[in-house]
Amino acid sequence: MSRARTSDTPSNDALDLVGVPDWQPADALVPPVAADDAKATPAPPCEEPPCEHLADQADFLLDAEGWEKWLEIVNSPPRDLPGLRAFLTKPVHCVTE
Amino acid sequence: MTDRQRAYPSPRLLSSADKLDSFKCQSVMQTDWLRNIARRAHSTNTARVYVVTEPDSPIVVGYYAWCMASISNAEAPKRMLSGAGRYPRHPVALLARLGVDIRHQNRKIGMSLLQDVVRRAAEISGQIGCLGLLVHAETEEAAKFYTRHIADFKQAPTNSTHLVLMLRHARKALQNQPQDG
């Protein structure tokens, strides 16, 4: 996903202030294993990024035209508020067959 | 629900006990990401992963992964992009992955995952700056899934496969909702 470290990434010093270990590349970190999970099969090693074109970018730069379109969306009224309300409030019952 | 049917649990955070190895959805990329990347991304907080499991089982049958992202005006002066003056960089939440196991499709699991992430995004956006929920739909068919459920998803200018939902609309939709009982 957002593998690229940008200039906005907090410095190690800043992270230390809140008790977070020094920043490391994501691939260098090993997922924490719970005590009762010690016998679990470890996850397979991460190879080359398999999803490069699938939302592995998290910072998007827009040109002037794109920015204007973005601002239009930001300022636009809702299309279907009742429909959105219905979707968000209706209980979803997922059951097996 | 009949006697033989069982209810899937609601979406929840990925845990170390969850089983991911058998997951298979229509997208190879979404499948590989959950199997090979999800735990690492989740544990390093580069993304948070929510899952639905089989009833009374740790086997994951649906998931989504999201993280924070930003949309910026590339043509703004650098001093503005660095934070001075007006702020032409907008924070959004990015729904980067959502998939349902092919053996568990057509059981509203995708709908449950989408409802969960939009509700969470709406709640979070009331507490910290976050303008919208950006969705990266892998295909046009996937994009239809989102617009079929939520007409307010609009094509985002960030990418031809991106959709965006303004979270102030979602917050408004959740305000003053009828109370049960």
PDB file of C-alpha atoms in Angstrom:
ATOM      1  CA  MET A   1       0.000   0.000   0.000  1.00  0.00           C
ATOM      2  CA  SER A   2       1.539   3.334   0.890  1.00  0.00           C
ATOM      3  CA  ARG A   3       5.076   2.072   0.815  1.00  0.00           C
ATOM      4  CA  ALA A   4       6.727   5.294  -0.155  1.00  0.00           C
ATOM      5  CA  ARG A   5       7.995   7.296   2.754  1.00  0.00           C
ATOM      6  CA  THR A   6       7.293  10.939   2.223  1.00  0.00           C
ATOM      7  CA  SER A   7       8.703  14.018   3.799  1.00  0.00           C
ATOM      8  CA  ASP A   8       5.600  14.082   5.969  1.00  0.00           C
ATOM      9  CA  THR A   9       6.574  10.909   7.768  1.00  0.00           C
ATOM     10  CA  PRO A  10       7.347  11.759  11.390  1.00  0.00           C
ATOM     11  CA  SER A  11      10.975  11.645  12.373  1.00  0.00           C
ATOM     12  CA  ASN A  12      12.212   8.890  14.641  1.00  0.00           C
ATOM     13  CA  ASP A  13      12.589  11.411  17.427  1.00  0.00           C
ATOM     14  CA  ALA A  14       8.957  12.366  17.183  1.00  0.00           C
ATOM     15  CA  LEU A  15       7.898   8.743  17.225  1.00  0.00           C
ATOM     16  CA  ASP A  16      10.010   8.066  20.290  1.00  0.00           C
ATOM     17  CA  LEU A  17       8.057  10.670  22.176  1.00  0.00           C
ATOM     18  CA  VAL A  18       4.952   8.558  21.977  1.00  0.00           C
ATOM     19  CA  GLY A  19       6.652   5.250  22.619  1.00  0.00           C
ATOM     20  CA  VAL A  20       6.669   4.017  19.039  1.00  0.00           C
ATOM     21  CA  PRO A  21       9.780   2.169  17.889  1.00  0.00           C
ATOM     22  CA  ASP A  22      12.072   3.796  15.373  1.00  0.00           C
ATOM     23  CA  TRP A  23      10.690   3.874  11.885  1.00  0.00           C
ATOM     24  CA  GLN A  24      11.734   0.950   9.723  1.00  0.00           C
ATOM     25  CA  PRO A  25      10.750  -0.077   6.238  1.00  0.00           C
ATOM     26  CA  ALA A  26       7.508  -2.000   6.487  1.00  0.00           C
ATOM     27  CA  ASP A  27       9.094  -5.097   4.993  1.00  0.00           C
ATOM     28  CA  ALA A  28      11.665  -5.177   7.776  1.00  0.00           C
ATOM     29  CA  LEU A  29       9.108  -5.487  10.513  1.00  0.00           C
ATOM     30  CA  VAL A  30       7.821  -8.784  11.765  1.00  0.00           C
ATOM     31  CA  PRO A  31       4.181  -8.889  12.792  1.00  0.00           C
ATOM     32  CA  PRO A  32       3.787  -9.302  16.525  1.00  0.00           C
ATOM     33  CA  VAL A  33       2.893 -12.820  17.544  1.00  0.00           C
ATOM     34  CA  ALA A  34       0.669 -13.438  20.512  1.00  0.00           C
ATOM     35  CA  ALA A  35       1.881 -15.934  23.093  1.00  0.00           C
ATOM     36  CA  ASP A  36      -0.862 -18.396  22.278  1.00  0.00           C
ATOM     37  CA  ASP A  37      -0.092 -18.014  18.610  1.00  0.00           C
ATOM     38  CA  ALA A  38       3.529 -19.096  18.812  1.00  0.00           C
ATOM     39  CA  LYS A  39       2.890 -22.375  17.026  1.00  0.00           C
ATOM     40  CA  ALA A  40       0.994 -20.786  14.191  1.00  0.00           C
ATOM     41  CA  THR A  41       2.485 -21.071  10.755  1.00  0.00           C
ATOM     42  CA  PRO A  42       4.316 -17.844   9.973  1.00  0.00           C
ATOM     43  CA  ALA A  43       3.054 -15.734   7.117  1.00  0.00           C
ATOM     44  CA  PRO A  44       4.868 -16.339   3.831  1.00  0.00           C
ATOM     45  CA  PRO A  45       7.635 -13.851   3.114  1.00  0.00           C
ATOM     46  CA  CYS A  46       6.696 -10.727   1.266  1.00  0.00           C
ATOM     47  CA  GLU A  47       8.095 -10.789  -2.224  1.00  0.00           C
ATOM     48  CA  GLU A  48       7.864  -8.059  -4.811  1.00  0.00           C
ATOM     49  CA  PRO A  49       4.944  -5.663  -4.337  1.00  0.00           C
ATOM     50  CA  PRO A  50       2.171  -7.575  -6.109  1.00  0.00           C
ATOM     51  CA  CYS A  51      -0.339  -4.766  -6.246  1.00  0.00           C
ATOM     52  CA  GLU A  52       1.647  -1.855  -7.498  1.00  0.00           C
ATOM     53  CA  HIS A  53      -1.123  -0.271  -9.527  1.00  0.00           C
ATOM     54  CA  LEU A  54      -3.811  -0.965  -6.975  1.00  0.00           C
ATOM     55  CA  ALA A  55      -3.921   1.950  -4.596  1.00  0.00           C
ATOM     56  CA  ASP A  56      -0.353   1.710  -3.437  1.00  0.00           C
ATOM     57  CA  GLN A  57      -0.290   5.468  -3.701  1.00  0.00           C
ATOM     58  CA  ALA A  58      -1.671   7.628  -0.931  1.00  0.00           C
ATOM     59  CA  ASP A  59      -0.599  11.120  -1.991  1.00  0.00           C
ATOM     60  CA  PHE A  60      -2.306  12.500  -5.058  1.00  0.00           C
ATOM     61  CA  LEU A  61      -1.197  15.632  -6.859  1.00  0.00           C
ATOM     62  CA  LEU A  62      -3.780  17.293  -9.088  1.00  0.00           C
ATOM     63  CA  ASP A  63      -3.185  19.754 -11.870  1.00  0.00           C
ATOM     64  CA  ALA A  64      -5.257  22.952 -11.996  1.00  0.00           C
ATOM     65  CA  GLU A  65      -8.122  21.324 -13.870  1.00  0.00           C
ATOM     66  CA  GLY A  66      -8.174  18.327 -11.553  1.00  0.00           C
ATOM     67  CA  TRP A  67      -8.026  20.563  -8.495  1.00  0.00           C
ATOM     68  CA  GLU A  68     -10.989  22.595  -9.723  1.00  0.00           C
ATOM     69  CA  LYS A  69     -12.945  19.404 -10.284  1.00  0.00           C
ATOM     70  CA  TRP A  70     -11.988  18.228  -6.818  1.00  0.00           C
ATOM     71  CA  LEU A  71     -13.185  21.481  -5.248  1.00  0.00           C
ATOM     72  CA  GLU A  72     -16.474  21.141  -7.126  1.00  0.00           C
ATOM     73  CA  ILE A  73     -16.975  17.723  -5.577  1.00  0.00           C
ATOM     74  CA  VAL A  74     -15.983  18.979  -2.135  1.00  0.00           C
ATOM     75  CA  ASN A  75     -18.534  21.793  -2.319  1.00  0.00           C
ATOM     76  CA  SER A  76     -21.345  19.908  -4.018  1.00  0.00           C
ATOM     77  CA  PRO A  77     -24.552  19.027  -2.170  1.00  0.00           C
ATOM     78  CA  PRO A  78     -25.496  15.403  -1.587  1.00  0.00           C
ATOM     79  CA  ARG A  79     -27.243  13.628  -4.453  1.00  0.00           C
ATOM     80  CA  ASP A  80     -29.390  11.291  -2.430  1.00  0.00           C
ATOM     81  CA  LEU A  81     -29.300  11.910   1.299  1.00  0.00           C
ATOM     82  CA  PRO A  82     -32.310   9.670   2.067  1.00  0.00           C
ATOM     83  CA  GLY A  83     -30.680   6.841   0.124  1.00  0.00           C
ATOM     84  CA  LEU A  84     -27.385   7.345   1.929  1.00  0.00           C
ATOM     85  CA  ARG A  85     -29.195   7.417   5.263  1.00  0.00           C
ATOM     86  CA  ALA A  86     -31.039   4.220   4.404  1.00  0.00           C
ATOM     87  CA  PHE A  87     -27.845   2.457   3.423  1.00  0.00           C
ATOM     88  CA  LEU A  88     -25.951   3.503   6.531  1.00  0.00           C
ATOM     89  CA  THR A  89     -28.694   2.776   9.030  1.00  0.00           C
ATOM     90  CA  LYS A  90     -30.299  -0.344   7.641  1.00  0.00           C
ATOM     91  CA  PRO A  91     -29.143  -3.485   9.503  1.00  0.00           C
ATOM     92  CA  VAL A  92     -27.305  -5.867   7.179  1.00  0.00           C
ATOM     93  CA  HIS A  93     -27.961  -9.523   7.933  1.00  0.00           C
ATOM     94  CA  CYS A  94     -25.317 -11.741   6.390  1.00  0.00           C
ATOM     95  CA  VAL A  95     -26.168 -15.427   6.683  1.00  0.00           C
ATOM     96  CA  THR A  96     -24.799 -18.662   5.304  1.00  0.00           C
ATOM     97  CA  GLU A  97     -26.752 -20.654   2.762  1.00  0.00           C
TER      98      GLU A  97
ATOM     99  CA  MET B   1     -33.025 -16.953   8.595  1.00  0.00           C
ATOM    100  CA  THR B   2     -33.716 -20.688   8.649  1.00  0.00           C
ATOM    101  CA  ASP B   3     -32.546 -23.122  11.320  1.00  0.00           C
ATOM    102  CA  ARG B   4     -29.671 -24.242   9.130  1.00  0.00           C
ATOM    103  CA  GLN B   5     -28.455 -20.768   8.342  1.00  0.00           C
ATOM    104  CA  ARG B   6     -25.869 -19.074  10.522  1.00  0.00           C
ATOM    105  CA  ALA B   7     -25.141 -15.378  10.812  1.00  0.00           C
ATOM    106  CA  TYR B   8     -21.733 -14.016   9.868  1.00  0.00           C
ATOM    107  CA  PRO B   9     -20.209 -11.808  12.560  1.00  0.00           C
ATOM    108  CA  SER B  10     -19.901  -8.078  11.994  1.00  0.00           C
ATOM    109  CA  PRO B  11     -16.662  -6.658  10.567  1.00  0.00           C
ATOM    110  CA  ARG B  12     -13.900  -6.295  13.148  1.00  0.00           C
ATOM    111  CA  LEU B  13     -10.168  -5.640  13.245  1.00  0.00           C
ATOM    112  CA  LEU B  14      -7.869  -8.351  11.980  1.00  0.00           C
ATOM    113  CA  SER B  15      -6.415 -10.442  14.788  1.00  0.00           C
ATOM    114  CA  SER B  16      -3.428 -12.764  15.021  1.00  0.00           C
ATOM    115  CA  ALA B  17      -5.752 -15.763  15.267  1.00  0.00           C
ATOM    116  CA  ASP B  18      -7.503 -15.094  11.981  1.00  0.00           C
ATOM    117  CA  LYS B  19      -6.820 -17.509   9.144  1.00  0.00           C
ATOM    118  CA  LEU B  20      -6.067 -15.915   5.801  1.00  0.00           C
ATOM    119  CA  ASP B  21      -4.513 -18.717   3.766  1.00  0.00           C
ATOM    120  CA  SER B  22      -7.691 -20.047   2.183  1.00  0.00           C
ATOM    121  CA  PHE B  23      -9.074 -16.655   1.175  1.00  0.00           C
ATOM    122  CA  LYS B  24      -9.785 -16.329  -2.529  1.00  0.00           C
ATOM    123  CA  CYS B  25     -11.745 -13.559  -4.168  1.00  0.00           C
ATOM    124  CA  GLN B  26     -12.267 -12.713  -7.835  1.00  0.00           C
ATOM    125  CA  SER B  27      -9.268 -10.421  -7.863  1.00  0.00           C
ATOM    126  CA  VAL B  28      -5.867 -12.076  -7.702  1.00  0.00           C
ATOM    127  CA  MET B  29      -4.388  -8.831  -6.418  1.00  0.00           C
ATOM    128  CA  GLN B  30      -6.886  -8.463  -3.603  1.00  0.00           C
ATOM    129  CA  THR B  31      -6.370 -12.128  -2.721  1.00  0.00           C
ATOM    130  CA  ASP B  32      -2.577 -11.866  -2.692  1.00  0.00           C
ATOM    131  CA  TRP B  33      -2.671  -8.674  -0.688  1.00  0.00           C
ATOM    132  CA  LEU B  34      -4.694 -10.217   2.114  1.00  0.00           C
ATOM    133  CA  ARG B  35      -2.631 -13.392   2.197  1.00  0.00           C
ATOM    134  CA  ASN B  36       0.809 -11.833   1.935  1.00  0.00           C
ATOM    135  CA  ILE B  37       0.697  -8.173   2.910  1.00  0.00           C
ATOM    136  CA  ALA B  38      -2.258  -7.558   5.208  1.00  0.00           C
ATOM    137  CA  ARG B  39      -0.663  -8.656   8.489  1.00  0.00           C
ATOM    138  CA  ARG B  40       2.435  -6.603   7.873  1.00  0.00           C
ATOM    139  CA  ALA B  41       0.494  -3.516   6.835  1.00  0.00           C
ATOM    140  CA  HIS B  42      -1.853  -3.916   9.793  1.00  0.00           C
ATOM    141  CA  SER B  43       0.863  -4.436  12.382  1.00  0.00           C
ATOM    142  CA  THR B  44       2.924  -1.503  11.128  1.00  0.00           C
ATOM    143  CA  ASN B  45      -0.149   0.731  10.966  1.00  0.00           C
ATOM    144  CA  THR B  46       0.396   1.586   7.312  1.00  0.00           C
ATOM    145  CA  ALA B  47      -3.144   0.294   6.903  1.00  0.00           C
ATOM    146  CA  ARG B  48      -5.814  -1.105   9.170  1.00  0.00           C
ATOM    147  CA  VAL B  49      -7.550  -4.276   8.121  1.00  0.00           C
ATOM    148  CA  TYR B  50     -11.105  -5.220   9.058  1.00  0.00           C
ATOM    149  CA  VAL B  51     -12.405  -8.704   8.444  1.00  0.00           C
ATOM    150  CA  VAL B  52     -15.523 -10.825   8.404  1.00  0.00           C
ATOM    151  CA  THR B  53     -14.997 -14.454   9.317  1.00  0.00           C
ATOM    152  CA  GLU B  54     -17.047 -17.570   8.876  1.00  0.00           C
ATOM    153  CA  PRO B  55     -19.536 -18.023  11.706  1.00  0.00           C
ATOM    154  CA  ASP B  56     -17.756 -19.460  14.765  1.00  0.00           C
ATOM    155  CA  SER B  57     -14.512 -19.743  12.867  1.00  0.00           C
ATOM    156  CA  PRO B  58     -11.309 -17.709  12.398  1.00  0.00           C
ATOM    157  CA  ILE B  59     -11.388 -18.230   8.621  1.00  0.00           C
ATOM    158  CA  VAL B  60     -11.596 -14.835   6.917  1.00  0.00           C
ATOM    159  CA  VAL B  61     -14.189 -14.581   4.142  1.00  0.00           C
ATOM    160  CA  GLY B  62     -14.210 -10.826   3.545  1.00  0.00           C
ATOM    161  CA  TYR B  63     -12.057  -7.839   4.335  1.00  0.00           C
ATOM    162  CA  TYR B  64     -11.252  -4.251   3.719  1.00  0.00           C
ATOM    163  CA  ALA B  65      -8.092  -2.249   4.280  1.00  0.00           C
ATOM    164  CA  TRP B  66      -7.826   1.497   4.577  1.00  0.00           C
ATOM    165  CA  CYS B  67      -5.396   4.212   5.424  1.00  0.00           C
ATOM    166  CA  MET B  68      -5.055   7.970   5.319  1.00  0.00           C
ATOM    167  CA  ALA B  69      -4.203   9.764   2.102  1.00  0.00           C
ATOM    168  CA  SER B  70      -4.052  13.288   0.777  1.00  0.00           C
ATOM    169  CA  ILE B  71      -5.106  15.168  -2.306  1.00  0.00           C
ATOM    170  CA  SER B  72      -3.015  18.191  -3.201  1.00  0.00           C
ATOM    171  CA  ASN B  73      -2.952  20.986  -5.719  1.00  0.00           C
ATOM    172  CA  ALA B  74       0.253  20.346  -7.652  1.00  0.00           C
ATOM    173  CA  GLU B  75       0.313  23.852  -8.996  1.00  0.00           C
ATOM    174  CA  ALA B  76       0.143  25.622  -5.682  1.00  0.00           C
ATOM    175  CA  PRO B  77       3.329  27.403  -4.612  1.00  0.00           C
ATOM    176  CA  LYS B  78       5.656  25.170  -2.616  1.00  0.00           C
ATOM    177  CA  ARG B  79       5.396  27.382   0.448  1.00  0.00           C
ATOM    178  CA  MET B  80       1.675  26.690   0.469  1.00  0.00           C
ATOM    179  CA  LEU B  81       2.112  22.947   0.103  1.00  0.00           C
ATOM    180  CA  SER B  82       4.524  23.037   3.021  1.00  0.00           C
ATOM    181  CA  GLY B  83       1.830  24.362   5.257  1.00  0.00           C
ATOM    182  CA  ALA B  84       2.067  28.138   5.258  1.00  0.00           C
ATOM    183  CA  GLY B  85      -0.888  30.271   4.341  1.00  0.00           C
ATOM    184  CA  ARG B  86      -3.845  28.572   2.752  1.00  0.00           C
ATOM    185  CA  TYR B  87      -3.716  24.815   2.814  1.00  0.00           C
ATOM    186  CA  PRO B  88      -4.190  23.220  -0.611  1.00  0.00           C
ATOM    187  CA  ARG B  89      -3.722  19.701   0.686  1.00  0.00           C
ATOM    188  CA  HIS B  90      -6.862  17.864   1.652  1.00  0.00           C
ATOM    189  CA  PRO B  91      -6.844  14.835   3.944  1.00  0.00           C
ATOM    190  CA  VAL B  92      -8.993  11.887   2.927  1.00  0.00           C
ATOM    191  CA  ALA B  93      -9.397   8.282   3.972  1.00  0.00           C
ATOM    192  CA  LEU B  94      -8.439   5.768   1.315  1.00  0.00           C
ATOM    193  CA  LEU B  95     -10.319   2.492   1.035  1.00  0.00           C
ATOM    194  CA  ALA B  96      -7.567   0.627  -0.762  1.00  0.00           C
ATOM    195  CA  ARG B  97      -8.823  -2.953  -0.614  1.00  0.00           C
ATOM    196  CA  LEU B  98     -12.165  -4.657  -0.224  1.00  0.00           C
ATOM    197  CA  GLY B  99     -12.800  -8.248  -1.153  1.00  0.00           C
ATOM    198  CA  VAL B 100     -15.170 -11.121  -0.482  1.00  0.00           C
ATOM    199  CA  ASP B 101     -14.281 -14.796  -0.832  1.00  0.00           C
ATOM    200  CA  ILE B 102     -15.881 -16.292  -3.964  1.00  0.00           C
ATOM    201  CA  ARG B 103     -17.411 -19.083  -1.874  1.00  0.00           C
ATOM    202  CA  HIS B 104     -19.238 -16.545   0.262  1.00  0.00           C
ATOM    203  CA  GLN B 105     -20.511 -14.113  -2.354  1.00  0.00           C
ATOM    204  CA  ASN B 106     -24.122 -12.946  -2.667  1.00  0.00           C
ATOM    205  CA  ARG B 107     -24.573 -13.020   1.103  1.00  0.00           C
ATOM    206  CA  LYS B 108     -24.328  -9.253   1.629  1.00  0.00           C
ATOM    207  CA  ILE B 109     -20.842  -9.471   3.121  1.00  0.00           C
ATOM    208  CA  GLY B 110     -19.538  -6.805   0.739  1.00  0.00           C
ATOM    209  CA  MET B 111     -22.449  -4.567   1.642  1.00  0.00           C
ATOM    210  CA  SER B 112     -21.730  -5.104   5.330  1.00  0.00           C
ATOM    211  CA  LEU B 113     -18.056  -4.204   4.825  1.00  0.00           C
ATOM    212  CA  LEU B 114     -18.939  -1.074   2.852  1.00  0.00           C
ATOM    213  CA  GLN B 115     -21.460   0.065   5.428  1.00  0.00           C
ATOM    214  CA  ASP B 116     -18.917  -0.515   8.173  1.00  0.00           C
ATOM    215  CA  VAL B 117     -16.139   1.505   6.559  1.00  0.00           C
ATOM    216  CA  VAL B 118     -18.401   4.427   5.638  1.00  0.00           C
ATOM    217  CA  ARG B 119     -19.830   4.568   9.151  1.00  0.00           C
ATOM    218  CA  ARG B 120     -16.349   4.468  10.662  1.00  0.00           C
ATOM    219  CA  ALA B 121     -15.105   7.131   8.245  1.00  0.00           C
ATOM    220  CA  ALA B 122     -18.062   9.379   9.030  1.00  0.00           C
ATOM    221  CA  GLU B 123     -17.452   9.029  12.755  1.00  0.00           C
ATOM    222  CA  ILE B 124     -13.725   9.648  12.457  1.00  0.00           C
ATOM    223  CA  SER B 125     -14.248  12.691  10.244  1.00  0.00           C
ATOM    224  CA  GLY B 126     -16.199  14.260  13.074  1.00  0.00           C
ATOM    225  CA  GLN B 127     -13.117  14.032  15.270  1.00  0.00           C
ATOM    226  CA  ILE B 128     -10.220  14.785  12.941  1.00  0.00           C
ATOM    227  CA  GLY B 129      -9.869  16.535   9.613  1.00  0.00           C
ATOM    228  CA  CYS B 130     -10.899  14.168   6.855  1.00  0.00           C
ATOM    229  CA  LEU B 131     -12.903  15.387   3.886  1.00  0.00           C
ATOM    230  CA  GLY B 132     -13.850  12.271   2.036  1.00  0.00           C
ATOM    231  CA  LEU B 133     -13.625   8.551   1.583  1.00  0.00           C
ATOM    232  CA  LEU B 134     -11.627   7.784  -1.529  1.00  0.00           C
ATOM    233  CA  VAL B 135     -12.183   4.347  -3.010  1.00  0.00           C
ATOM    234  CA  HIS B 136      -9.901   2.632  -5.459  1.00  0.00           C
ATOM    235  CA  ALA B 137     -12.171   0.354  -7.485  1.00  0.00           C
ATOM    236  CA  GLU B 138     -10.096  -2.188  -9.357  1.00  0.00           C
ATOM    237  CA  THR B 139     -12.518  -2.531 -12.279  1.00  0.00           C
ATOM    238  CA  GLU B 140     -15.629  -0.874 -13.675  1.00  0.00           C
ATOM    239  CA  GLU B 141     -17.631  -3.767 -12.315  1.00  0.00           C
ATOM    240  CA  ALA B 142     -16.195  -3.116  -8.877  1.00  0.00           C
ATOM    241  CA  ALA B 143     -17.016   0.585  -9.224  1.00  0.00           C
ATOM    242  CA  LYS B 144     -20.650  -0.313  -9.926  1.00  0.00           C
ATOM    243  CA  PHE B 145     -20.776  -2.131  -6.609  1.00  0.00           C
ATOM    244  CA  TYR B 146     -20.089   1.141  -4.806  1.00  0.00           C
ATOM    245  CA  THR B 147     -22.364   3.389  -6.857  1.00  0.00           C
ATOM    246  CA  ARG B 148     -25.189   0.850  -6.726  1.00  0.00           C
ATOM    247  CA  HIS B 149     -25.212   1.024  -2.949  1.00  0.00           C
ATOM    248  CA  ILE B 150     -24.343   4.701  -2.533  1.00  0.00           C
ATOM    249  CA  ALA B 151     -25.405   7.109  -5.267  1.00  0.00           C
ATOM    250  CA  ASP B 152     -23.317   9.846  -3.684  1.00  0.00           C
ATOM    251  CA  PHE B 153     -20.062   8.231  -4.788  1.00  0.00           C
ATOM    252  CA  LYS B 154     -18.605  10.410  -7.531  1.00  0.00           C
ATOM    253  CA  GLN B 155     -15.719   9.831  -9.872  1.00  0.00           C
ATOM    254  CA  ALA B 156     -12.665  11.429  -8.321  1.00  0.00           C
ATOM    255  CA  PRO B 157     -10.150  13.408 -10.378  1.00  0.00           C
ATOM    256  CA  THR B 158      -7.268  11.544  -8.772  1.00  0.00           C
ATOM    257  CA  ASN B 159      -7.612   8.492 -11.013  1.00  0.00           C
ATOM    258  CA  SER B 160     -10.136   7.155 -13.519  1.00  0.00           C
ATOM    259  CA  THR B 161     -10.829   4.240 -11.178  1.00  0.00           C
ATOM    260  CA  HIS B 162     -11.258   6.320  -8.048  1.00  0.00           C
ATOM    261  CA  LEU B 163     -14.578   7.182  -6.450  1.00  0.00           C
ATOM    262  CA  VAL B 164     -15.091   9.584  -3.616  1.00  0.00           C
ATOM    263  CA  LEU B 165     -17.798  10.136  -1.023  1.00  0.00           C
ATOM    264  CA  MET B 166     -17.904  13.379   0.921  1.00  0.00           C
ATOM    265  CA  LEU B 167     -17.987  12.478   4.593  1.00  0.00           C
ATOM    266  CA  ARG B 168     -19.968  15.541   5.633  1.00  0.00           C
ATOM    267  CA  HIS B 169     -22.812  13.999   3.648  1.00  0.00           C
ATOM    268  CA  ALA B 170     -22.400  10.713   5.483  1.00  0.00           C
ATOM    269  CA  ARG B 171     -22.336  12.509   8.831  1.00  0.00           C
ATOM    270  CA  LYS B 172     -25.481  14.400   7.882  1.00  0.00           C
ATOM    271  CA  ALA B 173     -27.161  11.163   6.861  1.00  0.00           C
ATOM    272  CA  LEU B 174     -26.354   9.659  10.239  1.00  0.00           C
ATOM    273  CA  GLN B 175     -27.621  12.652  12.187  1.00  0.00           C
ATOM    274  CA  ASN B 176     -31.130  12.592  13.541  1.00  0.00           C
ATOM    275  CA  GLN B 177     -31.659   9.062  12.402  1.00  0.00           C
ATOM    276  CA  PRO B 178     -34.799   7.413  13.770  1.00  0.00           C
ATOM    277  CA  GLN B 179     -34.182   5.751  17.103  1.00  0.00           C
ATOM    278  CA  ASP B 180     -35.150   2.133  17.557  1.00  0.00           C
ATOM    279  CA  GLY B 181     -37.809   1.569  20.132  1.00  0.00           C
TER     280      GLY B 181
END
